[in-house]
Amino acid sequence: MKLQKDSLGFLVNDVARLLRRAYQSRLELSSLTHAEAKTLIYVARHEGVRQVELADLMDIQPITLARLIDRLEEEKAVERRKDPEDRRAYRLYLLPGAEPHLEAVKEVAAVIRENALKGLSEQEVEAFMETMRRIRSNLMQG
């Protein structure tokens, strides 16, 4: 049996690994780890989300997310608020301390995006992004 040199799974996984490594090395200037930065971005995109729902969105265990949120609370970037509809649940909100971290992540992301997409035209980038969105949608549907 001959294996493809650049199968979809291996290629996507390799690109994701390299992107993660690039983010982590550049985020060293920040006090946040890659996982904490990713969590902060998710909270920013889904502010007011229940903690358990965010764990599902991020595809991580609730206890793992709880530790990440603990760290972001220490950084005064995120706060947990009791859910008025369910006293056992918490909703997550950004605090003013999140802004410098989000700005740093935004700057790092711009540099990495520029490096990753070097040599591609805007049309190629848009076609690639649309293809990736379709693949993601297909996989989410099962």
PDB file of C-alpha atoms in Angstrom:
ATOM      1  CA  MET A   1       0.000   0.000   0.000  1.00  0.00           C
ATOM      2  CA  LYS A   2       1.388   3.381  -1.016  1.00  0.00           C
ATOM      3  CA  LEU A   3       0.777   6.262   1.388  1.00  0.00           C
ATOM      4  CA  GLN A   4       0.269   9.756   0.068  1.00  0.00           C
ATOM      5  CA  LYS A   5       3.130  12.058   0.943  1.00  0.00           C
ATOM      6  CA  ASP A   6       0.821  15.031   1.615  1.00  0.00           C
ATOM      7  CA  SER A   7      -2.462  13.510   2.771  1.00  0.00           C
ATOM      8  CA  LEU A   8      -5.034  16.062   3.918  1.00  0.00           C
ATOM      9  CA  GLY A   9      -4.887  15.054   7.575  1.00  0.00           C
ATOM     10  CA  PHE A  10      -1.105  15.082   7.836  1.00  0.00           C
ATOM     11  CA  LEU A  11      -0.733  18.342   5.928  1.00  0.00           C
ATOM     12  CA  VAL A  12      -3.407  20.190   7.939  1.00  0.00           C
ATOM     13  CA  ASN A  13      -2.002  18.812  11.193  1.00  0.00           C
ATOM     14  CA  ASP A  14       1.532  19.824  10.251  1.00  0.00           C
ATOM     15  CA  VAL A  15       0.452  23.365   9.325  1.00  0.00           C
ATOM     16  CA  ALA A  16      -1.501  23.645  12.596  1.00  0.00           C
ATOM     17  CA  ARG A  17       1.538  22.452  14.566  1.00  0.00           C
ATOM     18  CA  LEU A  18       3.787  25.004  12.866  1.00  0.00           C
ATOM     19  CA  LEU A  19       1.286  27.812  13.429  1.00  0.00           C
ATOM     20  CA  ARG A  20       0.972  26.843  17.111  1.00  0.00           C
ATOM     21  CA  ARG A  21       4.767  26.819  17.455  1.00  0.00           C
ATOM     22  CA  ALA A  22       5.052  30.239  15.787  1.00  0.00           C
ATOM     23  CA  TYR A  23       2.378  31.702  18.086  1.00  0.00           C
ATOM     24  CA  GLN A  24       3.962  30.201  21.179  1.00  0.00           C
ATOM     25  CA  SER A  25       7.435  31.491  20.370  1.00  0.00           C
ATOM     26  CA  ARG A  26       6.154  35.004  19.655  1.00  0.00           C
ATOM     27  CA  LEU A  27       3.794  35.048  22.629  1.00  0.00           C
ATOM     28  CA  GLU A  28       6.720  34.505  24.976  1.00  0.00           C
ATOM     29  CA  LEU A  29       6.845  38.277  25.267  1.00  0.00           C
ATOM     30  CA  SER A  30       3.368  38.097  26.788  1.00  0.00           C
ATOM     31  CA  SER A  31       2.543  36.574  30.162  1.00  0.00           C
ATOM     32  CA  LEU A  32       0.001  34.270  28.489  1.00  0.00           C
ATOM     33  CA  THR A  33       0.588  30.791  27.134  1.00  0.00           C
ATOM     34  CA  HIS A  34      -0.791  29.789  23.748  1.00  0.00           C
ATOM     35  CA  ALA A  35      -3.683  27.963  25.451  1.00  0.00           C
ATOM     36  CA  GLU A  36      -4.507  30.995  27.602  1.00  0.00           C
ATOM     37  CA  ALA A  37      -4.396  33.322  24.604  1.00  0.00           C
ATOM     38  CA  LYS A  38      -6.661  30.971  22.645  1.00  0.00           C
ATOM     39  CA  THR A  39      -9.099  30.864  25.574  1.00  0.00           C
ATOM     40  CA  LEU A  40      -9.105  34.652  25.809  1.00  0.00           C
ATOM     41  CA  ILE A  41      -9.892  34.935  22.092  1.00  0.00           C
ATOM     42  CA  TYR A  42     -12.774  32.481  22.467  1.00  0.00           C
ATOM     43  CA  VAL A  43     -14.180  34.481  25.401  1.00  0.00           C
ATOM     44  CA  ALA A  44     -13.864  37.683  23.357  1.00  0.00           C
ATOM     45  CA  ARG A  45     -15.738  36.089  20.441  1.00  0.00           C
ATOM     46  CA  HIS A  46     -18.419  34.545  22.679  1.00  0.00           C
ATOM     47  CA  GLU A  47     -18.625  36.953  25.599  1.00  0.00           C
ATOM     48  CA  GLY A  48     -21.219  35.881  28.147  1.00  0.00           C
ATOM     49  CA  VAL A  49     -20.864  32.204  27.200  1.00  0.00           C
ATOM     50  CA  ARG A  50     -21.339  29.562  29.864  1.00  0.00           C
ATOM     51  CA  GLN A  51     -18.087  27.996  30.950  1.00  0.00           C
ATOM     52  CA  VAL A  52     -19.246  24.463  30.071  1.00  0.00           C
ATOM     53  CA  GLU A  53     -20.371  25.623  26.601  1.00  0.00           C
ATOM     54  CA  LEU A  54     -16.981  27.218  26.001  1.00  0.00           C
ATOM     55  CA  ALA A  55     -15.250  23.942  26.882  1.00  0.00           C
ATOM     56  CA  ASP A  56     -17.399  22.256  24.215  1.00  0.00           C
ATOM     57  CA  LEU A  57     -16.635  24.986  21.671  1.00  0.00           C
ATOM     58  CA  MET A  58     -12.915  24.664  22.331  1.00  0.00           C
ATOM     59  CA  ASP A  59     -13.112  20.864  22.411  1.00  0.00           C
ATOM     60  CA  ILE A  60     -11.351  20.625  25.774  1.00  0.00           C
ATOM     61  CA  GLN A  61     -12.265  19.124  29.134  1.00  0.00           C
ATOM     62  CA  PRO A  62     -14.150  21.438  31.527  1.00  0.00           C
ATOM     63  CA  ILE A  63     -11.457  21.007  34.198  1.00  0.00           C
ATOM     64  CA  THR A  64      -8.790  22.096  31.693  1.00  0.00           C
ATOM     65  CA  LEU A  65     -10.816  25.177  30.832  1.00  0.00           C
ATOM     66  CA  ALA A  66     -11.366  25.922  34.531  1.00  0.00           C
ATOM     67  CA  ARG A  67      -7.587  26.072  35.066  1.00  0.00           C
ATOM     68  CA  LEU A  68      -7.157  28.349  32.045  1.00  0.00           C
ATOM     69  CA  ILE A  69      -9.905  30.653  33.307  1.00  0.00           C
ATOM     70  CA  ASP A  70      -8.287  30.682  36.763  1.00  0.00           C
ATOM     71  CA  ARG A  71      -5.085  32.003  35.149  1.00  0.00           C
ATOM     72  CA  LEU A  72      -6.973  34.589  33.088  1.00  0.00           C
ATOM     73  CA  GLU A  73      -8.717  35.765  36.261  1.00  0.00           C
ATOM     74  CA  GLU A  74      -5.292  36.164  37.909  1.00  0.00           C
ATOM     75  CA  GLU A  75      -4.324  38.336  34.916  1.00  0.00           C
ATOM     76  CA  LYS A  76      -7.515  40.371  35.479  1.00  0.00           C
ATOM     77  CA  ALA A  77      -8.492  39.587  31.891  1.00  0.00           C
ATOM     78  CA  VAL A  78     -11.646  37.515  32.452  1.00  0.00           C
ATOM     79  CA  GLU A  79     -14.238  37.148  35.163  1.00  0.00           C
ATOM     80  CA  ARG A  80     -16.766  34.479  35.996  1.00  0.00           C
ATOM     81  CA  ARG A  81     -20.277  35.658  36.824  1.00  0.00           C
ATOM     82  CA  LYS A  82     -23.053  33.470  38.186  1.00  0.00           C
ATOM     83  CA  ASP A  83     -25.573  32.600  35.491  1.00  0.00           C
ATOM     84  CA  PRO A  84     -28.886  34.202  36.551  1.00  0.00           C
ATOM     85  CA  GLU A  85     -30.774  31.315  34.905  1.00  0.00           C
ATOM     86  CA  ASP A  86     -28.703  28.530  36.511  1.00  0.00           C
ATOM     87  CA  ARG A  87     -26.983  29.219  39.821  1.00  0.00           C
ATOM     88  CA  ARG A  88     -24.656  26.223  39.324  1.00  0.00           C
ATOM     89  CA  ALA A  89     -23.257  27.688  36.083  1.00  0.00           C
ATOM     90  CA  TYR A  90     -20.922  30.576  35.335  1.00  0.00           C
ATOM     91  CA  ARG A  91     -20.794  32.928  32.386  1.00  0.00           C
ATOM     92  CA  LEU A  92     -17.507  34.417  31.201  1.00  0.00           C
ATOM     93  CA  TYR A  93     -16.837  38.093  30.522  1.00  0.00           C
ATOM     94  CA  LEU A  94     -13.834  40.160  29.518  1.00  0.00           C
ATOM     95  CA  LEU A  95     -12.343  42.674  31.901  1.00  0.00           C
ATOM     96  CA  PRO A  96     -10.312  45.772  30.930  1.00  0.00           C
ATOM     97  CA  GLY A  97      -7.138  43.773  31.657  1.00  0.00           C
ATOM     98  CA  ALA A  98      -7.887  41.650  28.580  1.00  0.00           C
ATOM     99  CA  GLU A  99      -7.220  44.502  26.156  1.00  0.00           C
ATOM    100  CA  PRO A 100      -3.378  44.510  26.234  1.00  0.00           C
ATOM    101  CA  HIS A 101      -3.344  40.719  25.849  1.00  0.00           C
ATOM    102  CA  LEU A 102      -5.792  40.800  22.933  1.00  0.00           C
ATOM    103  CA  GLU A 103      -3.749  43.561  21.288  1.00  0.00           C
ATOM    104  CA  ALA A 104      -0.554  41.493  21.650  1.00  0.00           C
ATOM    105  CA  VAL A 105      -2.260  38.424  20.181  1.00  0.00           C
ATOM    106  CA  LYS A 106      -3.598  40.527  17.300  1.00  0.00           C
ATOM    107  CA  GLU A 107      -0.105  41.827  16.511  1.00  0.00           C
ATOM    108  CA  VAL A 108       1.427  38.346  16.684  1.00  0.00           C
ATOM    109  CA  ALA A 109      -1.353  36.952  14.492  1.00  0.00           C
ATOM    110  CA  ALA A 110      -0.743  39.627  11.846  1.00  0.00           C
ATOM    111  CA  VAL A 111       2.979  38.783  11.649  1.00  0.00           C
ATOM    112  CA  ILE A 112       2.336  35.049  11.482  1.00  0.00           C
ATOM    113  CA  ARG A 113      -0.415  35.459   8.884  1.00  0.00           C
ATOM    114  CA  GLU A 114       1.910  37.566   6.733  1.00  0.00           C
ATOM    115  CA  ASN A 115       4.666  34.937   6.974  1.00  0.00           C
ATOM    116  CA  ALA A 116       2.324  32.004   6.397  1.00  0.00           C
ATOM    117  CA  LEU A 117       0.661  33.520   3.330  1.00  0.00           C
ATOM    118  CA  LYS A 118       3.807  35.008   1.794  1.00  0.00           C
ATOM    119  CA  GLY A 119       3.801  34.675  -1.987  1.00  0.00           C
ATOM    120  CA  LEU A 120       0.052  34.054  -2.274  1.00  0.00           C
ATOM    121  CA  SER A 121      -2.237  36.487  -4.069  1.00  0.00           C
ATOM    122  CA  GLU A 122      -5.353  37.852  -2.365  1.00  0.00           C
ATOM    123  CA  GLN A 123      -7.442  35.632  -4.640  1.00  0.00           C
ATOM    124  CA  GLU A 124      -5.449  32.557  -3.603  1.00  0.00           C
ATOM    125  CA  VAL A 125      -5.789  33.462   0.064  1.00  0.00           C
ATOM    126  CA  GLU A 126      -9.555  33.960  -0.243  1.00  0.00           C
ATOM    127  CA  ALA A 127      -9.963  30.699  -2.196  1.00  0.00           C
ATOM    128  CA  PHE A 128      -7.901  28.852   0.423  1.00  0.00           C
ATOM    129  CA  MET A 129      -9.910  30.317   3.314  1.00  0.00           C
ATOM    130  CA  GLU A 130     -13.209  29.477   1.632  1.00  0.00           C
ATOM    131  CA  THR A 131     -12.010  25.922   0.993  1.00  0.00           C
ATOM    132  CA  MET A 132     -10.979  25.529   4.633  1.00  0.00           C
ATOM    133  CA  ARG A 133     -14.368  26.861   5.802  1.00  0.00           C
ATOM    134  CA  ARG A 134     -16.145  24.329   3.577  1.00  0.00           C
ATOM    135  CA  ILE A 135     -13.973  21.468   4.822  1.00  0.00           C
ATOM    136  CA  ARG A 136     -14.679  22.508   8.424  1.00  0.00           C
ATOM    137  CA  SER A 137     -18.399  22.695   7.718  1.00  0.00           C
ATOM    138  CA  ASN A 138     -18.372  19.270   6.036  1.00  0.00           C
ATOM    139  CA  LEU A 139     -16.578  17.716   8.997  1.00  0.00           C
ATOM    140  CA  MET A 140     -18.896  19.365  11.525  1.00  0.00           C
ATOM    141  CA  GLN A 141     -21.904  17.852   9.740  1.00  0.00           C
ATOM    142  CA  GLY A 142     -20.399  14.387   9.999  1.00  0.00           C
TER     143      GLY A 142
END
